[in-house]
Amino acid sequence: MNDGLILTLLILAPLLAGAGCWVLRAAAARAVLVPAAGVACLLGAVLLLARGDGSLAAPAGIEAGLRPLAAGLDFALLAGFLWVAWRRKSLWTALFVLPQIPLLAWLETAGPEPYGPLFWADSLTMALVCVVCAVGSLICLWALPYMRRHEEHLQLARSRQPGFFLVLVGFLGVMNLLALAADLSLFYLAFEATTLCSFLLIGHNGDETARKNAVTALWMNSVGGLALLLAAVWAARTAGTLCIPMLAAPGVLGLVPLALICIAGMAKAAQPPFMRWLLGAMVAPTPTSALLHSSTMVKAGVFLVLRFAPAFAGSPVARILALAGGLTFCAAAALALGQSDGKRILAYSTISNLGLMLCCAGLDAPWALPAAALLMVFHAAAKGLLFLCMGTIEQRLATRQLGAQESLAQQLPRTAPLMVLGMLAMVLPPFGMLLGKWLTVEAATGSTALLLLLALGSALTVAYWTRWAGTLLGAEPRTPRRAAAAAADVADSADEDGAAPASGLDPDARRTALDEFWPAPEPQSRLRLGPELALAAATLMLAPLAPWLYALLAGPGAPAPAGWAWLAPVCTLAAVAGLWGAWRALRRDVLAPDPGLYLAGLTPACALDLHAAGEDSAPVAGPRAGYFLRPLNQAVTLDAGLYGLQSRLAEARLEPWAEALGAAALLGLLLGGLL
Amino acid sequence: MNALGVLLGGLAGLVLAPAAGALAQGLDRRLTARLQRRMGPPLLQPVYDLAKLWGKQPQRSGAWIGLCAWGCLAGSALASMLFFAGQDLLLVMLVQAAGAVFLVLGAMSAPSPYSRTGAQREVMLMLAYEPVLLLVAACLGLGAGGFTAADVLAAPEALLPRLPLAFAALLVALTVKLRKSPFDAAASAHAHQELVRGVYTEYSGPHLALVELAHCFDTALLLGLCGLFWATSWWAMVLLAALALVAEIAVDNACARLTWRAALASAWGAGVVLCVVNLFWLRLG
């Protein structure tokens, strides 16, 4: 009975909540159903964790009827995809969906009877379920004010939010089904259902680019679906069963179906040559990008490969997978360094980190698989936070360009530091991403090529995150004119909840350094800030827990690189000391007079500090003015931009190479399986 | 290494290493001055400078400079402690990069064009030396059969004859980290810089003391890494570190500064390629 409750909470509840959002179209219904779905998911996740490993038994009558129901839904999905292919005249979609129909028909009629449990949970499953429930619920909550503002901005006559939330919330149930499925045909249903969700959400905005990118996502994911179905048919014919725990044991499946499974995972995880669909998916509203395309759906590909990793450990398939993952890690990081659009940087970063996880899955060391799972969990939390903050920034600035985000910490004093925290969580100790990267490098020491790729990729990763974080933290020179403008901006814009804004800066009050970080509240809804803060808190709190998480994922007595035991106390101490130092620094009084910038004699001495002069016409010179006076009293603005690496790391030049190498890796996987 | 050894090593890394680093810097300045026919400062000048800077009034031209200065020190100090406690070399390299990240963040938080241009260049130089350091650590680990500093220290024979190219690559990375020409586009060790002091421009007073102390930690860490290439006898380690320092001083006085593009190309071209060749050589031999 308990198992049935867990399955209902995790799978059925979000699906029903999503359906409820669509049927009852009112915003009030959404405001109740979305948090309810989140609570149900979290409750289910907690019950699952308490229950422990093992198979879950659905109620007796349901299990019998589930397989035919799944088959029916599968055919309906494929029919739907074909209809889309016909409507959009997409040859590629038809090419990859049509072969799936006879294969599925064979599987359902002549395939093996379901043997063993339909649902199963181990530590990897629980990791994915926790990620989906925690990060997913927070993103769905955040999506409520975001979509309201999004539609206000677009001035739509009829709200499209019911359909959006149907898919967004229902997707949580689909992901939980994917994580818990122990039968390969059930897994395939969930896999294709995530493709459908992605297609619907990418095309949500309805304009031509969105629709085109949705179809691209559809056919590229269909390649993955076809590969998975081929592997399932092969497994049914050779091994006579579709039970995943049995198939994932070493020696049961041949190398070719395992290579096909890797290809399916790579297509879902947007590895080269399938990168384009994820880049194109960035046109979707931000909750989609945050939920599907960074935290959960693309992790389904990694989850699939990790699930079957024990079966192909040490084989040529594993070696080629590790190499392909390492190549992606390095190439996508180089591509990210050359981007100036914030969401595209995040997309390439996602692809790069997924490559790192797949590289881990192909390595032979005993700590490689727990390291990949650890990376999965930490990446989901940090990337979710980054996408949410990026969404807020995009709605404020109406642009995603990096250049427009300079000194955002002054304009958005709550969101920008959270975003910087997310970025630092991707590269710094004691956060889990760095520890996972370290474990991967430790596991890869047997291969020179992998060491090279991981070293280069790690350096490129640090470079692009540091550049972006520094841009956000920058400061514009403060002038009285800019301060007045900032105060007026706060006074004019009402809070999203409708509350009155806080008063502007009081120049006579004692200003502490805390005020520099928190000068005036951003006009931002609590429902938007809450999930962002929660994700940031999760990222912070998970950091010192990383060794315990690793032990949970790897099982008791698992080997780890030397020094792992020291890491937790040292990093916790460092983190606590850092937070204490930060708090001390924030409480310190900002000293007057203003120290000013060192301009190496460019500015004449403070005699020209004309702050009292009229602001609107003449520029004001002085150490904090941001101008200096040239001969003939011409004002020159002080400015410093970013190194635009777009020409050197041009996407147009690098991306074809990356895709070509990825396609070569795919061929290599198949050949490695065949030979 | 047992727990007591780790603890003592960590303390040595926290207290003795910056002292050794400061002494190395003092030697550096003295020797450079003599090469340039000057007298040069006293050997303990870096210590006197730190004491003077610490006593100054803190002035922040960017909101985050203080926090980032502390973060820079924390990263470098932690890396040094982990190294001298005999912990994993790859982890040490990844942790010291964290200190460098904070330096850049603090420099970019000030609205100063010198500081921000210097910070951008520092990002590019970080990109230049980080893969080289990681690959050198991997070479040492593969040569010694274990990836912790303790393992390399306990190796039965000297590693330099088997890892000469990796040592050369380490010298390239050392040039960048010690801010010597030709890789000093972001901030120079000495008073010649077209960006005032580049990435350090807006760090002043106690914050400059903190980042200079972090630099002492980094110097000690990297010279210790040089010493690990002949870990069988103590005087050989010291000699190797001293030779590395002298080589750096010679190169500094001989070369002009490279732009960040040329620096990145040569650091990767020289450092990464040398390490990869050495790795292949290790596997074959």
XYZ file of C-alpha atoms in Angstrom, chain A residues 198-633:
436
model
C 10.018 19.359 -24.901
C 8.424 19.831 -28.327
C 5.306 21.428 -26.866
C 7.165 23.739 -24.529
C 9.772 24.909 -27.036
C 7.053 25.854 -29.477
C 5.003 27.605 -26.785
C 5.649 31.146 -27.944
C 4.141 30.303 -31.293
C 6.400 32.344 -33.548
C 8.171 30.876 -36.539
C 11.580 30.436 -34.860
C 10.024 28.662 -31.910
C 8.115 26.265 -34.138
C 11.140 25.501 -36.266
C 13.301 24.847 -33.216
C 10.587 22.662 -31.740
C 10.621 20.460 -34.832
C 14.419 20.281 -34.709
C 14.197 19.131 -31.105
C 11.563 16.601 -32.107
C 13.544 14.895 -34.803
C 16.839 14.913 -32.930
C 15.177 13.366 -29.892
C 13.456 10.886 -32.177
C 16.891 9.636 -33.194
C 17.352 8.795 -29.533
C 13.951 7.162 -29.362
C 14.694 5.044 -32.423
C 18.043 3.952 -31.005
C 16.416 3.036 -27.706
C 13.677 1.052 -29.403
C 16.222 -0.798 -31.555
C 18.140 -1.671 -28.406
C 14.907 -2.849 -26.732
C 14.034 -5.087 -29.683
C 17.571 -6.477 -29.710
C 17.374 -7.139 -25.970
C 14.017 -8.863 -26.371
C 15.396 -11.122 -29.076
C 18.736 -12.000 -27.490
C 18.173 -11.797 -23.754
C 14.464 -12.571 -23.775
C 13.580 -9.940 -21.198
C 12.997 -6.228 -20.934
C 13.725 -5.932 -17.231
C 16.288 -3.160 -16.768
C 18.012 -4.406 -13.597
C 18.611 -7.712 -15.358
C 19.771 -6.153 -18.610
C 22.159 -3.796 -16.847
C 24.153 -6.647 -15.367
C 27.458 -7.330 -17.111
C 27.404 -9.928 -19.875
C 23.659 -10.025 -20.576
C 23.411 -7.584 -23.460
C 25.781 -7.477 -26.394
C 27.837 -4.428 -27.206
C 25.715 -3.256 -30.132
C 22.507 -2.694 -28.133
C 24.603 -1.045 -25.433
C 26.113 1.247 -28.059
C 22.577 2.055 -29.244
C 21.595 2.878 -25.671
C 24.594 5.203 -25.396
C 23.515 6.894 -28.621
C 20.004 7.335 -27.245
C 21.457 8.879 -24.088
C 23.701 11.183 -26.085
C 20.813 12.377 -28.241
C 18.736 13.169 -25.177
C 21.681 14.902 -23.504
C 22.319 17.083 -26.570
C 25.841 15.851 -27.106
C 27.445 16.523 -30.478
C 26.231 15.892 -33.177
C 22.893 16.668 -31.493
C 23.847 20.011 -29.971
C 21.643 22.151 -32.136
C 18.364 21.206 -30.558
C 19.388 22.413 -27.137
C 20.726 25.677 -28.490
C 17.489 26.166 -30.410
C 15.469 25.326 -27.312
C 16.680 28.497 -25.637
C 13.957 30.478 -27.375
C 11.453 28.904 -25.034
C 10.301 30.696 -21.869
C 12.857 30.427 -19.083
C 11.025 27.872 -16.889
C 11.283 25.460 -19.808
C 14.990 26.050 -20.166
C 15.485 25.735 -16.448
C 13.441 22.605 -15.948
C 13.784 20.609 -19.096
C 16.926 21.739 -20.718
C 19.290 21.935 -17.821
C 18.062 20.231 -14.675
C 15.984 17.234 -15.578
C 15.209 16.147 -19.114
C 18.755 16.232 -20.403
C 19.750 14.357 -17.264
C 17.500 11.544 -18.466
C 20.080 10.793 -21.138
C 22.870 10.662 -18.575
C 20.637 8.566 -16.289
C 20.073 6.023 -19.069
C 23.793 5.688 -19.753
C 24.636 5.483 -16.044
C 21.998 2.813 -15.550
C 23.616 0.573 -18.150
C 27.211 1.579 -17.383
C 28.023 -1.558 -15.334
C 27.186 -3.617 -18.417
C 29.738 -2.034 -20.722
C 32.461 -1.108 -18.224
C 35.927 -1.703 -19.654
C 34.745 -2.412 -23.185
C 35.581 -0.401 -26.342
C 32.135 1.195 -26.074
C 33.055 2.606 -22.675
C 36.385 3.911 -23.921
C 34.832 5.674 -26.894
C 32.043 7.061 -24.708
C 34.597 8.496 -22.280
C 36.537 10.061 -25.147
C 33.390 11.507 -26.685
C 32.346 12.920 -23.321
C 35.754 14.481 -22.780
C 35.712 16.028 -26.262
C 32.293 17.498 -25.617
C 33.410 18.874 -22.265
C 36.303 20.718 -23.891
C 34.626 21.781 -27.135
C 31.408 23.043 -25.555
C 33.436 25.003 -22.975
C 35.399 26.667 -25.797
C 32.141 27.487 -27.560
C 30.712 28.962 -24.350
C 33.740 31.231 -23.986
C 32.989 32.754 -27.379
C 29.329 33.539 -26.687
C 27.860 36.816 -25.584
C 24.234 35.736 -25.171
C 23.631 34.673 -21.589
C 21.258 31.819 -22.290
C 23.499 30.377 -24.970
C 26.415 30.389 -22.544
C 24.230 28.477 -20.094
C 23.200 26.043 -22.835
C 26.768 25.330 -23.904
C 27.751 25.004 -20.269
C 25.001 22.415 -19.796
C 26.222 20.467 -22.824
C 29.780 20.664 -21.530
C 28.894 19.376 -18.062
C 26.716 16.604 -19.477
C 29.749 15.594 -21.537
C 31.731 15.436 -18.308
C 29.103 13.170 -16.745
C 29.092 10.870 -19.777
C 32.895 10.806 -19.698
C 32.639 9.673 -16.084
C 30.171 6.970 -17.064
C 32.669 5.495 -19.498
C 35.622 5.394 -17.104
C 36.773 2.301 -15.333
C 37.593 3.500 -11.835
C 35.336 2.317 -8.986
C 34.410 5.869 -8.031
C 33.477 6.956 -11.556
C 29.778 6.110 -11.408
C 29.097 7.708 -8.005
C 31.061 10.747 -9.215
C 28.787 11.054 -12.238
C 25.690 10.808 -10.031
C 27.154 13.424 -7.694
C 27.793 15.720 -10.653
C 24.214 15.169 -11.781
C 22.768 16.312 -8.472
C 24.977 19.338 -8.016
C 24.703 20.464 -11.607
C 20.911 20.350 -11.457
C 20.760 22.598 -8.396
C 23.328 25.132 -9.599
C 22.099 25.287 -13.202
C 18.484 25.602 -12.097
C 19.485 28.584 -9.968
C 21.426 30.140 -12.843
C 18.557 29.802 -15.291
C 16.034 31.261 -12.847
C 18.239 34.266 -12.196
C 18.870 34.610 -15.942
C 15.112 34.682 -16.487
C 14.689 37.472 -13.963
C 17.551 39.421 -15.516
C 16.133 38.936 -18.999
C 12.757 40.247 -17.967
C 14.345 43.270 -16.313
C 16.799 44.195 -19.027
C 14.871 42.899 -22.071
C 18.134 41.536 -23.404
C 20.414 38.589 -22.706
C 23.663 40.123 -23.868
C 26.628 39.998 -21.552
C 27.564 43.593 -22.236
C 24.213 44.803 -20.907
C 24.765 42.929 -17.670
C 27.687 44.996 -16.501
C 27.405 46.085 -12.909
C 24.097 44.314 -12.547
C 24.856 43.831 -8.871
C 23.949 47.469 -8.376
C 20.690 47.275 -10.309
C 19.470 43.892 -9.122
C 21.096 43.624 -5.724
C 19.382 40.371 -4.852
C 19.344 38.404 -8.072
C 22.848 39.222 -9.285
C 24.694 38.005 -6.154
C 22.624 34.799 -6.251
C 23.649 34.344 -9.851
C 27.294 34.910 -8.929
C 26.879 32.308 -6.190
C 25.543 29.857 -8.761
C 28.478 30.519 -11.053
C 31.001 30.115 -8.265
C 29.243 26.875 -7.317
C 30.143 25.554 -10.740
C 33.877 26.106 -10.395
C 34.949 26.493 -6.798
C 35.618 24.165 -3.931
C 33.912 23.130 -1.666
C 31.019 22.853 -4.096
C 30.207 19.516 -5.596
C 30.947 20.366 -9.227
C 34.623 20.841 -8.464
C 34.750 17.687 -6.382
C 33.044 15.744 -9.156
C 35.490 17.165 -11.668
C 38.371 16.126 -9.421
C 37.003 12.583 -9.134
C 36.661 12.430 -12.912
C 40.245 13.553 -13.495
C 41.414 11.016 -10.914
C 39.530 8.302 -12.740
C 40.861 9.398 -16.129
C 44.550 9.260 -15.300
C 44.919 6.131 -17.381
C 44.415 8.003 -20.638
C 46.586 10.869 -21.899
C 43.975 12.162 -24.334
C 41.338 12.323 -21.610
C 43.699 14.094 -19.227
C 44.427 16.694 -21.880
C 40.758 17.235 -22.690
C 39.720 17.436 -19.055
C 42.541 19.852 -18.190
C 41.732 22.160 -21.108
C 38.006 21.918 -20.498
C 38.387 22.685 -16.803
C 40.455 25.793 -17.539
C 37.989 26.995 -20.193
C 35.092 26.440 -17.772
C 36.725 28.551 -15.078
C 37.479 31.245 -17.674
C 33.948 31.772 -18.931
C 32.287 31.629 -15.524
C 34.814 34.036 -13.990
C 34.380 36.480 -16.838
C 30.615 36.479 -16.462
C 30.646 36.653 -12.672
C 33.081 39.566 -12.789
C 30.855 41.379 -15.273
C 27.886 41.040 -12.936
C 29.842 42.290 -9.945
C 31.184 45.316 -11.711
C 30.299 48.779 -10.551
C 29.443 51.880 -12.461
C 31.028 55.009 -11.105
C 28.572 56.636 -8.756
C 27.497 60.128 -9.586
C 24.681 62.072 -7.919
C 22.799 61.915 -11.215
C 22.962 58.133 -11.357
C 22.028 57.810 -7.691
C 18.931 59.981 -8.230
C 17.985 57.983 -11.287
C 18.299 54.745 -9.353
C 16.114 56.061 -6.556
C 13.492 57.267 -9.046
C 13.527 53.888 -10.714
C 12.738 52.190 -7.427
C 9.975 54.677 -6.598
C 8.249 54.285 -9.957
C 8.178 50.558 -10.234
C 5.758 48.906 -7.904
C 6.404 45.543 -6.407
C 5.072 42.656 -8.466
C 2.846 41.682 -5.571
C 1.351 45.177 -5.712
C 2.966 46.311 -2.460
C 4.436 49.804 -2.202
C 8.173 49.998 -2.773
C 10.556 50.787 0.026
C 11.807 54.331 0.240
C 14.948 55.328 -1.553
C 18.349 55.939 -0.102
C 18.572 58.275 2.820
C 21.858 60.105 2.261
C 22.312 61.041 5.911
C 21.833 57.580 7.348
C 24.854 55.596 8.383
C 25.710 53.475 5.401
C 27.263 50.145 6.084
C 28.771 47.886 3.487
C 25.520 45.908 3.822
C 23.735 48.791 2.156
C 26.035 48.557 -0.793
C 24.905 45.005 -1.312
C 21.258 45.591 -0.440
C 20.677 49.269 -1.237
C 17.002 49.094 -2.062
C 14.823 46.072 -2.523
C 14.344 45.019 -6.096
C 10.712 45.226 -7.074
C 10.339 41.509 -7.135
C 7.728 39.074 -6.059
C 8.451 36.863 -3.095
C 7.310 33.908 -5.134
C 10.118 34.605 -7.556
C 12.792 35.322 -4.994
C 11.792 32.392 -2.797
C 12.734 29.595 -5.201
C 15.917 31.395 -6.164
C 16.938 31.696 -2.528
C 15.909 28.105 -1.869
C 18.050 26.814 -4.711
C 20.969 28.963 -3.580
C 20.564 27.628 -0.057
C 20.428 24.077 -1.394
C 23.611 24.655 -3.373
C 25.337 26.050 -0.293
C 24.140 23.369 2.074
C 24.817 20.461 -0.238
C 28.461 21.493 -0.509
C 29.784 20.226 2.820
C 27.491 17.211 2.495
C 29.172 16.054 -0.696
C 31.253 13.266 0.884
C 28.173 11.847 2.620
C 26.177 12.040 -0.610
C 28.994 10.226 -2.336
C 28.939 7.506 0.302
C 25.172 7.200 -0.141
C 25.463 6.928 -3.895
C 28.430 4.593 -3.926
C 27.281 2.325 -1.164
C 29.118 1.515 2.064
C 32.844 0.873 1.935
C 33.296 2.392 -1.506
C 36.829 3.352 -2.514
C 37.640 6.978 -3.049
C 40.770 8.903 -3.976
C 43.194 9.619 -1.174
C 42.316 12.650 0.903
C 38.583 12.410 0.334
C 38.046 11.866 4.047
C 39.733 15.148 4.912
C 37.794 17.108 2.414
C 34.525 17.482 4.259
C 35.837 18.993 7.499
C 38.363 21.227 5.745
C 35.859 22.546 3.231
C 33.195 23.036 5.856
C 35.654 25.007 7.964
C 36.655 27.057 4.941
C 33.014 27.718 4.055
C 32.090 28.710 7.602
C 35.140 30.950 7.898
C 34.304 32.493 4.541
C 30.706 33.206 5.537
C 31.817 34.715 8.842
C 34.373 36.868 7.070
C 31.744 37.926 4.557
C 29.344 38.894 7.324
C 32.057 40.894 9.112
C 32.914 42.616 5.860
C 29.290 43.465 5.212
C 28.718 44.998 8.634
C 31.725 47.265 8.406
C 31.050 50.916 7.898
C 31.785 52.159 4.417
C 34.336 54.840 4.987
C 33.970 58.356 3.784
C 35.524 60.167 1.977
C 35.131 58.129 -1.145
C 38.545 56.720 -2.007
C 38.076 57.193 -5.713
C 39.713 55.313 -8.469
C 43.365 55.399 -9.282
C 43.470 57.020 -12.657
C 47.226 57.527 -12.948
C 46.957 61.263 -13.199
C 44.272 61.338 -15.858
C 41.973 63.431 -13.738
C 43.103 66.816 -12.565
C 43.068 67.086 -8.815
C 39.769 67.220 -6.942
C 39.524 70.953 -7.555
C 37.310 70.051 -10.480
C 34.954 68.028 -8.318
C 31.824 69.948 -9.240
C 29.130 67.816 -7.667
C 27.042 70.837 -6.825
C 26.851 71.916 -10.460
C 23.773 71.297 -12.561
C 23.690 67.701 -13.589
C 21.782 67.463 -16.757
C 23.920 69.279 -19.251
C 27.567 69.432 -18.263
C 29.429 66.292 -17.342
C 30.959 66.374 -13.916
C 34.625 65.615 -13.569
C 36.193 64.207 -10.441
C 37.636 61.005 -9.131
C 34.269 59.211 -8.944
C 32.671 60.923 -11.891
C 33.498 58.428 -14.587
C 34.788 61.128 -16.863
C 38.071 62.850 -17.272
C 38.718 66.096 -19.056
C 40.873 66.191 -22.132
C 42.420 69.365 -23.505
C 39.767 71.848 -24.632
C 37.617 70.613 -21.725
